[in-house]
PDB file of C-alpha atoms in Angstrom:
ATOM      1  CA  UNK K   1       9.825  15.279  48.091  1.00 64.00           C
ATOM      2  CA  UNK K   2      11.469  12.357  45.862  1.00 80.00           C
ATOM      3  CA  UNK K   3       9.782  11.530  42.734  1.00 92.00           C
ATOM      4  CA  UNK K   4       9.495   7.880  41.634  1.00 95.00           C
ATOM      5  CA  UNK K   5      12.695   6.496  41.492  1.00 95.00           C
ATOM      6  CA  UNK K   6      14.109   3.150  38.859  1.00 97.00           C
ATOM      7  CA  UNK K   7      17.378   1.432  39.547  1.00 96.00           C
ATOM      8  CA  UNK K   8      19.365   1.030  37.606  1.00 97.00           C
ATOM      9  CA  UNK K   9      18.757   3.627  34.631  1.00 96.00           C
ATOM     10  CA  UNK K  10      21.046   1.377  32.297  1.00 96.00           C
ATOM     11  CA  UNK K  11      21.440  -2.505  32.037  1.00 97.00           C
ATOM     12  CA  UNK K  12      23.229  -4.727  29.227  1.00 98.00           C
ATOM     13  CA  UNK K  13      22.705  -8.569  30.378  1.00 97.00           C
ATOM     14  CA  UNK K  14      22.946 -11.571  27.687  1.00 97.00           C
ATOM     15  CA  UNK K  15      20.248 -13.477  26.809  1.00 97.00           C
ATOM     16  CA  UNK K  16      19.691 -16.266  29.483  1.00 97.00           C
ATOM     17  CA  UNK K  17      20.802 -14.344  31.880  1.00 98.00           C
ATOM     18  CA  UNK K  18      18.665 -12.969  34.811  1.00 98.00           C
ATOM     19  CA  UNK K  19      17.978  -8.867  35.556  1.00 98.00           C
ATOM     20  CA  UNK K  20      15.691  -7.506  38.216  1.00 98.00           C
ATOM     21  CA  UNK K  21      14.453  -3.457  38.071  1.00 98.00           C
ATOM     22  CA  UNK K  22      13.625  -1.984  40.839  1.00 98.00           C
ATOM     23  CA  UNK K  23      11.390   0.771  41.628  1.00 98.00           C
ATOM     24  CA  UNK K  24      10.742   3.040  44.590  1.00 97.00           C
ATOM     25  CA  UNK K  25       7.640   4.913  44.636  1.00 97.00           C
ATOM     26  CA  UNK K  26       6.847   8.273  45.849  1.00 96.00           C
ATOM     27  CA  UNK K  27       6.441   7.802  49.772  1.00 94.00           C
ATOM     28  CA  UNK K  28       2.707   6.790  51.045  1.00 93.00           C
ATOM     29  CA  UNK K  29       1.733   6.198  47.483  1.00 95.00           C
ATOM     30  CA  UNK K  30      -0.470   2.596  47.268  1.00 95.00           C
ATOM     31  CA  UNK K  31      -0.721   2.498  43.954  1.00 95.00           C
ATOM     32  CA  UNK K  32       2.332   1.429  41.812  1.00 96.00           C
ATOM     33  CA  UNK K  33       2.297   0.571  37.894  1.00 96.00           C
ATOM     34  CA  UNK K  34       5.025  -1.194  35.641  1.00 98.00           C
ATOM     35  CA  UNK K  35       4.758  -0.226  31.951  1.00 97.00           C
ATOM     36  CA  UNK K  36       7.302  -0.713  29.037  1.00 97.00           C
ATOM     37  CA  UNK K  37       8.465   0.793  25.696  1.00 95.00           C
ATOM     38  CA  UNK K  38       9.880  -2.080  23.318  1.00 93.00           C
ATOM     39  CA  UNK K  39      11.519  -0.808  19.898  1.00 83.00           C
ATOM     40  CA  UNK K  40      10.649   2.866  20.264  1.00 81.00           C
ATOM     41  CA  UNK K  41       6.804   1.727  20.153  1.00 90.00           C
ATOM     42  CA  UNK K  42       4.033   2.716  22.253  1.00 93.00           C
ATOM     43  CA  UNK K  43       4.249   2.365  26.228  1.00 95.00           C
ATOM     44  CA  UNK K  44       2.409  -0.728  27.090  1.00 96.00           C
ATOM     45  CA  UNK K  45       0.825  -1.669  30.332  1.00 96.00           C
ATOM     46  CA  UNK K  46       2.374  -4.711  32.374  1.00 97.00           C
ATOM     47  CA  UNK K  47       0.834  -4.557  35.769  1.00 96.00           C
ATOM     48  CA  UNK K  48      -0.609  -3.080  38.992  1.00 95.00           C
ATOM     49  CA  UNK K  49      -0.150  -3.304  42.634  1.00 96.00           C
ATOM     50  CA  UNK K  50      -2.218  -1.925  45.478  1.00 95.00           C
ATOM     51  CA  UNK K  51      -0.115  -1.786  47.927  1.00 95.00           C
ATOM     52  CA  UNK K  52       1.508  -5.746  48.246  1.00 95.00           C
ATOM     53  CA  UNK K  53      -1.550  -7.052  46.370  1.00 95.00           C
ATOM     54  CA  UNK K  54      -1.568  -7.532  42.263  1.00 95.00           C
ATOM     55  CA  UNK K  55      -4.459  -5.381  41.498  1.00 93.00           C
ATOM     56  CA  UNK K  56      -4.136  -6.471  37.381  1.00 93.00           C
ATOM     57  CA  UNK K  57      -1.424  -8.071  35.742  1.00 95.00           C
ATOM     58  CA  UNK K  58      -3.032  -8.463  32.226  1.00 94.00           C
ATOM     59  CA  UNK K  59      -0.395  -6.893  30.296  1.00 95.00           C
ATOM     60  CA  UNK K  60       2.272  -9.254  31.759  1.00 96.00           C
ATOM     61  CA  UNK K  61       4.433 -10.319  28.731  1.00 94.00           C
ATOM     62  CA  UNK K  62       4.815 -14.458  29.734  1.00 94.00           C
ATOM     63  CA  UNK K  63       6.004 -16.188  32.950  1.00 95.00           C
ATOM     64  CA  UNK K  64       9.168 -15.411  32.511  1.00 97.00           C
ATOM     65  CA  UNK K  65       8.547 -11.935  33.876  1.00 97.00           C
ATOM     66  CA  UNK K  66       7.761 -11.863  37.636  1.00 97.00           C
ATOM     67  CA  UNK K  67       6.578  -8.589  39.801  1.00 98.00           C
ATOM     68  CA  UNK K  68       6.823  -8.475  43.531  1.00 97.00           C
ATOM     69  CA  UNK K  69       6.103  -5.678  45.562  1.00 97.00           C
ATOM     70  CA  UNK K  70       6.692  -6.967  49.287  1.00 86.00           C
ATOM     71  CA  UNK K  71       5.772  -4.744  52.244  1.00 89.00           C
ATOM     72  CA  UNK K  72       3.681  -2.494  49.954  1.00 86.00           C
ATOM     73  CA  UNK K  73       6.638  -0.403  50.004  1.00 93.00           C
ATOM     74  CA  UNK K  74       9.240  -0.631  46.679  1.00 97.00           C
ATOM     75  CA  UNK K  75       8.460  -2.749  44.020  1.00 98.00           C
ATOM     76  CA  UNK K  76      10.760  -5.325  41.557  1.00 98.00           C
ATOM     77  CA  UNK K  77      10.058  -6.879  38.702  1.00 98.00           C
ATOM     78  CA  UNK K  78      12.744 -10.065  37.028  1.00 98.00           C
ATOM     79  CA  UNK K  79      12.849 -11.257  34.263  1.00 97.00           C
ATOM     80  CA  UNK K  80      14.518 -14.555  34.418  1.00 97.00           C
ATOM     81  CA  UNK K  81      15.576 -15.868  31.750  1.00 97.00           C
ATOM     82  CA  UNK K  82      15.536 -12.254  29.652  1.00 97.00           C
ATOM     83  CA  UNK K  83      15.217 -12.430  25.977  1.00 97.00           C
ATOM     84  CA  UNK K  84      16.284 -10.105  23.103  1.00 97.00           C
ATOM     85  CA  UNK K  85      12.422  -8.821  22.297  1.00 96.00           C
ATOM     86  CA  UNK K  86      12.602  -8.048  26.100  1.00 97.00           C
ATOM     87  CA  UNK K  87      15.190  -4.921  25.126  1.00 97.00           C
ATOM     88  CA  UNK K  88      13.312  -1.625  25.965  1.00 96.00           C
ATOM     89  CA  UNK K  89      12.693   1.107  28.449  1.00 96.00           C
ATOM     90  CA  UNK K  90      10.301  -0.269  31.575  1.00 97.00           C
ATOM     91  CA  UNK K  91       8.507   2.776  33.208  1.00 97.00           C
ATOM     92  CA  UNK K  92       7.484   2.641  37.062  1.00 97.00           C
ATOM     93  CA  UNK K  93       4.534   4.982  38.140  1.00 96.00           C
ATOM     94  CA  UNK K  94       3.224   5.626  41.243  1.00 95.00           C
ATOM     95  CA  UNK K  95      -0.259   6.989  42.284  1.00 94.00           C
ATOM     96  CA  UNK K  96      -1.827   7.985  46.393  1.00 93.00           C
ATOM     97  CA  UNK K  97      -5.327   6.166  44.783  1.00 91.00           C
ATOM     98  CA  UNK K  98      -6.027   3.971  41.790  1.00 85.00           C
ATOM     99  CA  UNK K  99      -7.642   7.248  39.747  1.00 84.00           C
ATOM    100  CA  UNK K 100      -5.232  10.182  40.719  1.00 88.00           C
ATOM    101  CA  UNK K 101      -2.089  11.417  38.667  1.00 90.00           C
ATOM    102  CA  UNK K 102       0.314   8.732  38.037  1.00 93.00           C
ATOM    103  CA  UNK K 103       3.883  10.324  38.615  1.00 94.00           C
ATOM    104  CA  UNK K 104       6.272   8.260  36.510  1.00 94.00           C
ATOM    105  CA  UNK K 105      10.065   7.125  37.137  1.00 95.00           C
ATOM    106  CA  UNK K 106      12.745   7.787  34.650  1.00 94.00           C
ATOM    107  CA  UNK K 107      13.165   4.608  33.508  1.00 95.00           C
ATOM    108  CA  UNK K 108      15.247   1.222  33.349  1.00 97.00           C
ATOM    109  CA  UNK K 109      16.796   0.846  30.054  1.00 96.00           C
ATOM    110  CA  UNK K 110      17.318  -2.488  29.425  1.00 97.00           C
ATOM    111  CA  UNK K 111      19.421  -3.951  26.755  1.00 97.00           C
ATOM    112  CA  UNK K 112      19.727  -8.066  25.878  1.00 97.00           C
ATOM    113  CA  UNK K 113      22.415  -8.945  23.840  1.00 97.00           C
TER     114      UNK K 113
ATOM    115  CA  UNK L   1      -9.900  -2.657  22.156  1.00 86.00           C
ATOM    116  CA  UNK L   2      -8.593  -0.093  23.259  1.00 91.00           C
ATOM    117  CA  UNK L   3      -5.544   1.626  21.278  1.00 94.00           C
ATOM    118  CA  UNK L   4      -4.319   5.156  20.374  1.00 96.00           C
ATOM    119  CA  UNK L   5      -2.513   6.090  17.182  1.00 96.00           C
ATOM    120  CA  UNK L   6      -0.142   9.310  16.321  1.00 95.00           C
ATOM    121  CA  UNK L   7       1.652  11.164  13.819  1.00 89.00           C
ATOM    122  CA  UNK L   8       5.038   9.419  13.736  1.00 87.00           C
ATOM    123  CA  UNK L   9       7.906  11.665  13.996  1.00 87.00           C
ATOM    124  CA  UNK L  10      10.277  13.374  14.213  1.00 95.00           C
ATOM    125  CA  UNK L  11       8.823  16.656  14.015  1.00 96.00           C
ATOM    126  CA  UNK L  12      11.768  19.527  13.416  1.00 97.00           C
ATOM    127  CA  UNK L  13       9.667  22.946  13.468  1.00 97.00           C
ATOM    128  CA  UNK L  14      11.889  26.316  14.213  1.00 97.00           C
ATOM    129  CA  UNK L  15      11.898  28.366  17.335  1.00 97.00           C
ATOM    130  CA  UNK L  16       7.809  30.427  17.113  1.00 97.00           C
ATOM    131  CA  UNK L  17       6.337  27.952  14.770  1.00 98.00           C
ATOM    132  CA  UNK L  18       3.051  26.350  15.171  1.00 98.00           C
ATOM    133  CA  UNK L  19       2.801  22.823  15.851  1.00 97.00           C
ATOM    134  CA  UNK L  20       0.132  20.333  15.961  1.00 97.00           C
ATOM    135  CA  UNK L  21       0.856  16.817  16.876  1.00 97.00           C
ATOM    136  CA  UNK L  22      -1.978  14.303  16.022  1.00 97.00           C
ATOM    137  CA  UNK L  23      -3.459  11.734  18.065  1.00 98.00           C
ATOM    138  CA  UNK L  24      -7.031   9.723  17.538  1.00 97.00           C
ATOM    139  CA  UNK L  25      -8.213   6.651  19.408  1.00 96.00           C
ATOM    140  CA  UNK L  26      -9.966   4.016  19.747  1.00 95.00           C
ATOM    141  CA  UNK L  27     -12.121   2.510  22.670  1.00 93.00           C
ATOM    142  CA  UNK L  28     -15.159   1.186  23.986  1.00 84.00           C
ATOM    143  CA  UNK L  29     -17.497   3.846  26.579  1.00 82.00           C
ATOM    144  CA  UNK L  30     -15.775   7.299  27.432  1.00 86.00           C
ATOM    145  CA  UNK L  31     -12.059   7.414  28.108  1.00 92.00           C
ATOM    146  CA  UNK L  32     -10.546  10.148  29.662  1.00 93.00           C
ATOM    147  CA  UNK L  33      -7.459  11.209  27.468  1.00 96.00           C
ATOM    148  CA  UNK L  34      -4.041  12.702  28.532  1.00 96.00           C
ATOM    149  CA  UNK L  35      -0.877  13.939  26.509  1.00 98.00           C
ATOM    150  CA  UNK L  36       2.645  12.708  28.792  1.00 97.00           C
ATOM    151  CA  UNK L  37       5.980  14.726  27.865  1.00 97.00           C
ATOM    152  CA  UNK L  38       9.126  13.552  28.274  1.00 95.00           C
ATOM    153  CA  UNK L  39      12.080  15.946  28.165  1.00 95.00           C
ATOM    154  CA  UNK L  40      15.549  14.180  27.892  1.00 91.00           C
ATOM    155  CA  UNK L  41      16.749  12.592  30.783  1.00 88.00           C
ATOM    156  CA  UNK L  42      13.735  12.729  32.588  1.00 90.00           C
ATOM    157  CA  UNK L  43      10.554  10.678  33.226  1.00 90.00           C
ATOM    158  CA  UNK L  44       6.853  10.821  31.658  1.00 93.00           C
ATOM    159  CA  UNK L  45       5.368  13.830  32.854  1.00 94.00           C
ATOM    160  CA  UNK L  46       1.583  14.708  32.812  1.00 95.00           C
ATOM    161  CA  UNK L  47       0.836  17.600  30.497  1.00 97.00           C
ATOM    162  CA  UNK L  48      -2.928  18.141  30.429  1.00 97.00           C
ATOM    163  CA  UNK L  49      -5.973  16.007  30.179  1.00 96.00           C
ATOM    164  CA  UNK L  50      -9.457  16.327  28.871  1.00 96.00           C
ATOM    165  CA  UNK L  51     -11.818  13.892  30.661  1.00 93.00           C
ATOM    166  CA  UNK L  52     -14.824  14.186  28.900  1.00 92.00           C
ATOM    167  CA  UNK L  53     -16.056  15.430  25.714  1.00 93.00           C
ATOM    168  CA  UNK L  54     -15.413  19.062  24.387  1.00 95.00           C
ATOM    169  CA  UNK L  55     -12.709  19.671  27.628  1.00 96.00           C
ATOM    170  CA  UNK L  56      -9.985  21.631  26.566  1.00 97.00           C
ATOM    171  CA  UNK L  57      -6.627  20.615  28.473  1.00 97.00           C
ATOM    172  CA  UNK L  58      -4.420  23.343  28.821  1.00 97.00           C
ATOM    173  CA  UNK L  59      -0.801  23.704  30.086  1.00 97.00           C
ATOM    174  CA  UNK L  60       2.430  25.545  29.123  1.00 96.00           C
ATOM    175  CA  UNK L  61       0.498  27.316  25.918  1.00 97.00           C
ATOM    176  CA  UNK L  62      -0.185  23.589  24.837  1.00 98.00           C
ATOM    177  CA  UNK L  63      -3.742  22.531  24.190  1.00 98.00           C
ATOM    178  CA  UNK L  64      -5.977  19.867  23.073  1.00 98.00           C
ATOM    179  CA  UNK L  65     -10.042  19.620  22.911  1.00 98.00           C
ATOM    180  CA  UNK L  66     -11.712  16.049  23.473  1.00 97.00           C
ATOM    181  CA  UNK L  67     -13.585  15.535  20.175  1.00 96.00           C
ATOM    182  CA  UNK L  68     -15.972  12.799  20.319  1.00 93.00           C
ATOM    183  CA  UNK L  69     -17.247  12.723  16.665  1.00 94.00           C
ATOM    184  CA  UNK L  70     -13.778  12.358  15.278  1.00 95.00           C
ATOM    185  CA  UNK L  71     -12.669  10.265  18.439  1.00 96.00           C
ATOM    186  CA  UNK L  72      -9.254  13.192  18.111  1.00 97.00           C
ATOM    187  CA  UNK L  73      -7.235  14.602  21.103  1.00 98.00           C
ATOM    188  CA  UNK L  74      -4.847  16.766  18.766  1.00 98.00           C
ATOM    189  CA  UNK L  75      -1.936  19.002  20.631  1.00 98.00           C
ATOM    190  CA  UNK L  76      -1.459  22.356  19.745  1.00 98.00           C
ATOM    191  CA  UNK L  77       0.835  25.110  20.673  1.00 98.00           C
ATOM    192  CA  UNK L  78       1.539  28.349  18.990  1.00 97.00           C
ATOM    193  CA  UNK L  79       4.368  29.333  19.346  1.00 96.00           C
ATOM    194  CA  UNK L  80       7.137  26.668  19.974  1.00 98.00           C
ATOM    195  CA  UNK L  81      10.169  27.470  22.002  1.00 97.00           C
ATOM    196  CA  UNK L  82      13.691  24.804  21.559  1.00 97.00           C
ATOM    197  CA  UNK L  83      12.371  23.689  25.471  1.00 97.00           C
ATOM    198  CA  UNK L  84       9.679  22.329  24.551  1.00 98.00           C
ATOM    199  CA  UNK L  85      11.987  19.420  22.614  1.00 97.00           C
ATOM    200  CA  UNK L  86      10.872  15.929  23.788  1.00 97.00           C
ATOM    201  CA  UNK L  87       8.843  13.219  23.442  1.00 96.00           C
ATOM    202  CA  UNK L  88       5.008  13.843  23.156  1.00 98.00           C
ATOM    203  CA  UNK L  89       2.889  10.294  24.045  1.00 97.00           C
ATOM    204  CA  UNK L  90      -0.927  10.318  23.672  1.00 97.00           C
ATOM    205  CA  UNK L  91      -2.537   8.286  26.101  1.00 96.00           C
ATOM    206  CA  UNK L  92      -6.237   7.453  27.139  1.00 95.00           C
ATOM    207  CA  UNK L  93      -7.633   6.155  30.123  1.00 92.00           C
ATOM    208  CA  UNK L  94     -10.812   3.806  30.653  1.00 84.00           C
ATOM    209  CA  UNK L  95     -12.418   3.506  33.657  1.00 77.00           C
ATOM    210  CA  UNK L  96     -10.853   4.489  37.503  1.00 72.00           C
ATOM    211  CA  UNK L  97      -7.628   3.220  37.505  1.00 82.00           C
ATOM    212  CA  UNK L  98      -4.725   4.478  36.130  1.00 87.00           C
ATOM    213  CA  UNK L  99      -4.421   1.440  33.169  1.00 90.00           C
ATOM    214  CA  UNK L 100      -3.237   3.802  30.120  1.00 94.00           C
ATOM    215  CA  UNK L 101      -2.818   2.885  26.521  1.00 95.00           C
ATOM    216  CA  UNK L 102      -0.244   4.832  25.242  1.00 96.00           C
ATOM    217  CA  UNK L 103       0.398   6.040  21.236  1.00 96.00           C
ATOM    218  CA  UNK L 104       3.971   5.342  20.484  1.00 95.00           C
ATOM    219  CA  UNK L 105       5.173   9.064  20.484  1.00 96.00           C
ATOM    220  CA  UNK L 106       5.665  11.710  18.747  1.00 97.00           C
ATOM    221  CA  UNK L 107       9.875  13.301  18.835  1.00 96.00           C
ATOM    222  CA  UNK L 108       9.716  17.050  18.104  1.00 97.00           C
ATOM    223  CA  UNK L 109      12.794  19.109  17.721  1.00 97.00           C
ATOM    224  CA  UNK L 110      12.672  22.962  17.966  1.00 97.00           C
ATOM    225  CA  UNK L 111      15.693  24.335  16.650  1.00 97.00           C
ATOM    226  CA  UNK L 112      16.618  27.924  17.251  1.00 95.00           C
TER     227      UNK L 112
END
C-alpha cells in the first residue's frame, strides 16, 4: 500500500512568486495534517482537514498561505505570494481517525530566493 | 503552552555506544508523548510512544519512560548501530487529535 505521498520533493521559486505542494494521503485515510520545519527548527503545526472540512487551522502562518483539500481526497496548500522566512521542509501526514498513528510524507522542500 | 525542548545536536557516538538523547516538555493536563525518526531520504516515522505516566515505549532496542515529576521523555538505546543515523524529533500530543508539538531534533551520527 502507498504511503503518504508530497509533490514535488524539491522547489526553488523567487520571492513573489506563487508555489502550491501537494499531498496525497494514504487511501481511505480522513484525516490529513500539514506541518513545517523552518531553519532546521522544530516541526510546527499548520493545519487539519477531516476529510474536505478544516478541522483546525491555528498554526496557519498568515493569509498568504491557503489549504484546500477538495473531494476529501488529496490535499494542496499555496502560498501566494511566498516569502524568504517561508524556506523550509512542509510535512503532510495522514491518519484513518483524528487519534490514530499519523503516517507522514517525505516532504516538500521549499526554497525562496 | 505547549512546547518540547531537546539536546541540540549533532550527536557522533561510534558503532555499540550508548546513547541518550534528551527531551523534556512542557504542557497543560496529560500529553501523550512520542519520539519520530527520520532516516535520510525518508519521511517522519513513529518510533514508540508512552501515553501516560511511567509507560515505557519500546522499539528497535530504543526506549523512553514517561516521567511526570521531571516532565522528561529521554531516548535510550544501548548499543548503537551506523543505521540507526537520522534525525530523532520529540513530540507530545494533547488531547485526541493528532495536533503534535514537535522539539526541533536531535542529528545523531554512528560511525563505524
Amino acid at each position: 500500500e502507498a504511503g503518504v505521498t508530497q509533490f514535488p520533493s524539491h522547489s526553488v521559486i523567487e520571492k513573489g512568486q506563487t508555489v502550491t505542494l501537494r499531498c496525497d494521503p494514504i487511501s481511505g485515510h480522513d484525516n490529513l495534517y500539514w506541518y513545517r520545519r523552518v531553519m532546521g527548527k522544530e516541526i510546527k503545526f499548520l493545519l487539519h482537514f477531516v476529510k474536505e472540512s478544516k478541522q483546525d487551522e491555528s498554526g496557519m502562518p498568515n493569509n498568504r498561505f491557503l489549504a484546500e483539500r477538495t473531494g476529501g481526497t488529496y490535499s494542496t496548500l499555496k502560498v501566494q505570494p511566498a516569502e524568504l522566512e517561508d524556506s523550509g521542509v512542509y510535512f503532510c501526514a495522514s491518519s484513518q481517525d483524528a487519534n490514530t498513528e499519523a503516517f507522514f510524507g517525505q516532504g516538500t522542500r521549499l526554497t525562496v530566493v | 503552552g505547549n512546547s518540547v525542548t531537546q539536546m541540540e545536536g549533532p550527536v557522533t557516538l561510534s558503532e555499540e555506544a550508548f546513547l541518550t538523547i534528551n527531551c523534556t516538555y512542557t504542557a497543560t493536563g496529560y500529553p501523550s508523548l512520542f519520539w519520530y525518526v527520520q532516516y535520510p531520504g525518508e519521511g517522519l516515522q513513529l518510533l514508540l510512544k508512552a501515553t501516560k505516566a511511567d509507560d515505557k515505549g519500546s522499539n528497535k532496542g530504543f526506549e523512553a519512560t514517561y516521567r511526570k515529576e521531571t516532565t522528561s521523555f529521554h531516548l535510550e538505546k544501548g548499543s548503537v548501530q551506523v543505521s540507526d543515523s537520522a534525525v530523532y524529533f520529540c513530540a507530545l500530543r494533547r488531547g485526541n487529535f493528532n495536533k503534535f508539538y514537535f522539539g526541533s531534533g536531535t542529528k545523531l551520527n554512528v560511525k563505524p
